[in-house]
Tab-separated table of C-alpha atoms in Angstrom:
chain	number	residue	atom	x	y	z
A	1	UNK	CA	65.012	86.024	-52.917
A	2	UNK	CA	62.880	83.154	-51.741
A	3	UNK	CA	59.270	83.378	-50.631
A	4	UNK	CA	60.124	82.569	-47.015
A	5	UNK	CA	62.666	85.368	-46.928
A	6	UNK	CA	60.141	87.824	-48.371
A	7	UNK	CA	57.554	86.815	-45.752
A	8	UNK	CA	60.036	87.096	-42.891
A	9	UNK	CA	61.033	90.610	-44.069
A	10	UNK	CA	57.384	91.814	-43.836
A	11	UNK	CA	56.345	93.817	-40.829
A	12	UNK	CA	54.215	92.184	-38.135
A	13	UNK	CA	51.290	94.431	-39.012
A	14	UNK	CA	51.286	93.222	-42.633
A	15	UNK	CA	51.555	89.596	-41.535
A	16	UNK	CA	48.572	90.056	-39.178
A	17	UNK	CA	46.468	91.643	-41.925
A	18	UNK	CA	47.385	88.840	-44.326
A	19	UNK	CA	46.488	86.213	-41.695
A	20	UNK	CA	43.142	87.834	-40.963
A	21	UNK	CA	42.510	88.119	-44.687
A	22	UNK	CA	43.120	84.383	-45.110
A	23	UNK	CA	40.793	83.603	-42.181
A	24	UNK	CA	38.093	85.873	-43.647
A	25	UNK	CA	38.473	84.221	-47.051
A	26	UNK	CA	38.052	80.773	-45.475
A	27	UNK	CA	35.022	81.966	-43.491
A	28	UNK	CA	33.449	83.403	-46.641
A	29	UNK	CA	33.935	80.056	-48.408
A	30	UNK	CA	32.392	78.113	-45.523
A	31	UNK	CA	29.493	80.589	-45.351
A	32	UNK	CA	28.822	80.244	-49.074
A	33	UNK	CA	28.846	76.446	-48.775
A	34	UNK	CA	26.352	76.656	-45.889
A	35	UNK	CA	24.026	78.940	-47.841
A	36	UNK	CA	24.062	76.515	-50.758
A	37	UNK	CA	23.305	73.578	-48.473
A	38	UNK	CA	20.391	75.525	-46.924
A	39	UNK	CA	18.946	75.983	-50.415
A	40	UNK	CA	19.067	72.203	-50.780
A	41	UNK	CA	17.214	71.838	-47.479
A	42	UNK	CA	14.496	74.195	-48.712
A	43	UNK	CA	14.026	72.027	-51.801
A	44	UNK	CA	13.714	68.986	-49.542
A	45	UNK	CA	11.202	70.846	-47.399
A	46	UNK	CA	8.958	71.386	-50.424
A	47	UNK	CA	9.199	67.703	-51.286
A	48	UNK	CA	8.293	66.771	-47.717
A	49	UNK	CA	5.350	69.185	-47.876
A	50	UNK	CA	4.012	67.551	-51.042
A	51	UNK	CA	4.427	64.035	-49.628
A	52	UNK	CA	2.783	65.105	-46.369
A	53	UNK	CA	-0.210	66.340	-48.344
A	54	UNK	CA	-0.366	63.016	-50.156
A	55	UNK	CA	-0.275	61.166	-46.835
A	56	UNK	CA	-3.039	63.413	-45.510
A	57	UNK	CA	-5.117	62.514	-48.559
A	58	UNK	CA	-4.421	58.830	-47.890
A	59	UNK	CA	-5.495	59.230	-44.258
A	60	UNK	CA	-8.667	61.028	-45.366
A	61	UNK	CA	-9.429	58.209	-47.786
A	62	UNK	CA	-8.825	55.609	-45.080
A	63	UNK	CA	-11.140	57.446	-42.686
A	64	UNK	CA	-13.783	57.778	-45.404
A	65	UNK	CA	-13.577	54.049	-46.157
A	66	UNK	CA	-14.153	53.372	-42.456
A	67	UNK	CA	-17.184	55.673	-42.512
A	68	UNK	CA	-18.557	53.844	-45.558
A	69	UNK	CA	-18.070	50.465	-43.865
A	70	UNK	CA	-19.821	51.795	-40.771
A	71	UNK	CA	-22.749	53.056	-42.868
A	72	UNK	CA	-23.089	49.620	-44.491
A	73	UNK	CA	-23.026	47.957	-41.082
A	74	UNK	CA	-25.679	50.368	-39.835
A	75	UNK	CA	-27.799	49.608	-42.896
A	76	UNK	CA	-27.581	45.881	-42.216
A	77	UNK	CA	-28.592	46.368	-38.592
A	78	UNK	CA	-31.303	49.003	-38.993
A	79	UNK	CA	-32.642	48.431	-42.525
A	80	UNK	CA	-32.517	52.218	-42.967
A	81	UNK	CA	-31.890	53.180	-46.621
A	82	UNK	CA	-30.364	56.502	-45.478
A	83	UNK	CA	-27.228	54.590	-44.492
A	84	UNK	CA	-26.879	53.255	-48.034
A	85	UNK	CA	-27.110	56.819	-49.348
A	86	UNK	CA	-24.482	57.917	-46.810
A	87	UNK	CA	-22.145	55.127	-47.963
A	88	UNK	CA	-22.680	56.045	-51.618
A	89	UNK	CA	-21.969	59.710	-50.842
A	90	UNK	CA	-18.804	58.691	-49.013
A	91	UNK	CA	-17.662	56.647	-52.003
A	92	UNK	CA	-18.282	59.668	-54.243
A	93	UNK	CA	-16.107	61.796	-51.927
A	94	UNK	CA	-13.372	59.168	-52.033
A	95	UNK	CA	-13.474	59.098	-55.840
A	96	UNK	CA	-13.061	62.894	-55.840
A	97	UNK	CA	-10.015	62.568	-53.576
A	98	UNK	CA	-8.561	59.842	-55.794
A	99	UNK	CA	-9.062	62.050	-58.869
A	100	UNK	CA	-7.281	64.887	-57.042
A	101	UNK	CA	-4.366	62.578	-56.278
A	102	UNK	CA	-4.252	61.394	-59.901
A	103	UNK	CA	-4.035	65.029	-61.053
A	104	UNK	CA	-1.174	65.795	-58.646
A	105	UNK	CA	2.080	66.407	-60.557
A	106	UNK	CA	4.182	65.320	-57.590
A	107	UNK	CA	2.754	61.817	-57.464
A	108	UNK	CA	3.478	60.814	-61.065
A	109	UNK	CA	5.564	57.883	-59.812
A	110	UNK	CA	2.640	56.661	-57.673
A	111	UNK	CA	-0.086	56.815	-60.340
A	112	UNK	CA	-0.526	53.021	-60.423
A	113	UNK	CA	-1.048	52.869	-56.649
A	114	UNK	CA	-3.646	55.643	-56.800
A	115	UNK	CA	-5.420	53.936	-59.712
A	116	UNK	CA	-5.504	50.685	-57.728
A	117	UNK	CA	-7.023	52.622	-54.855
A	118	UNK	CA	-9.708	53.976	-57.190
A	119	UNK	CA	-10.400	50.445	-58.441
A	120	UNK	CA	-10.738	49.260	-54.835
A	121	UNK	CA	-13.246	52.013	-54.101
A	122	UNK	CA	-15.268	51.017	-57.181
A	123	UNK	CA	-15.187	47.375	-56.072
A	124	UNK	CA	-16.414	48.362	-52.612
A	125	UNK	CA	-19.261	50.346	-54.137
A	126	UNK	CA	-20.280	47.431	-56.367
A	127	UNK	CA	-20.154	45.134	-53.341
A	128	UNK	CA	-22.372	47.582	-51.469
A	129	UNK	CA	-24.934	47.371	-54.274
A	130	UNK	CA	-24.840	43.565	-54.120
A	131	UNK	CA	-25.176	43.598	-50.316
A	132	UNK	CA	-28.190	45.883	-50.512
A	133	UNK	CA	-29.854	43.620	-53.070
A	134	UNK	CA	-29.124	40.472	-51.046
A	135	UNK	CA	-30.308	42.018	-47.803
A	136	UNK	CA	-33.499	43.358	-49.374
A	137	UNK	CA	-34.251	39.898	-50.808
A	138	UNK	CA	-33.541	38.343	-47.431
A	139	UNK	CA	-35.827	40.826	-45.705
A	140	UNK	CA	-38.522	40.175	-48.286
A	141	UNK	CA	-38.225	36.394	-47.865
A	142	UNK	CA	-38.088	36.812	-44.103
A	143	UNK	CA	-41.206	38.995	-44.172
A	144	UNK	CA	-43.024	36.499	-46.413
A	145	UNK	CA	-42.103	33.644	-44.066
A	146	UNK	CA	-43.287	35.609	-41.050
A	147	UNK	CA	-46.605	36.449	-42.730
A	148	UNK	CA	-47.129	32.807	-43.713
A	149	UNK	CA	-46.346	31.684	-40.160
A	150	UNK	CA	-48.720	34.329	-38.797
A	151	UNK	CA	-51.518	33.133	-41.086
A	152	UNK	CA	-50.864	29.572	-40.025
A	153	UNK	CA	-51.050	30.510	-36.364
A	154	UNK	CA	-54.256	32.484	-36.848
A	155	UNK	CA	-56.032	29.622	-38.555
């Protein structure tokens, strides 16, 4: 007897149960595939979370660099040494953030970029030291010139 003949000899009830069984089997397979794909999404979510944290660190560093530049500008305009200290403290905070990024296991592929960022911060801090020295010399020379001019005017 052929398979088609055997199927046609089955009762309607048996055929219905077999059909529903096939549909349930297909649904179970699709459900399992969806669960596995959701697990993949969760793994991607963790990766996004780590990269978001790295971007937040980068934003913090960018904001801190702006604060340091502002402190230097304020120092140049006001001659207040407290602004130099504020800039140096900001650079120290940035170095701490860079060290945190270097220690991050997720960013192993970006280590060179983070190191370059640390080198840039060090260069900015050295430049700040040179600016302070130049400005203090300028102020000293300016003060000496003003005193000499004042003596000249008085005599």
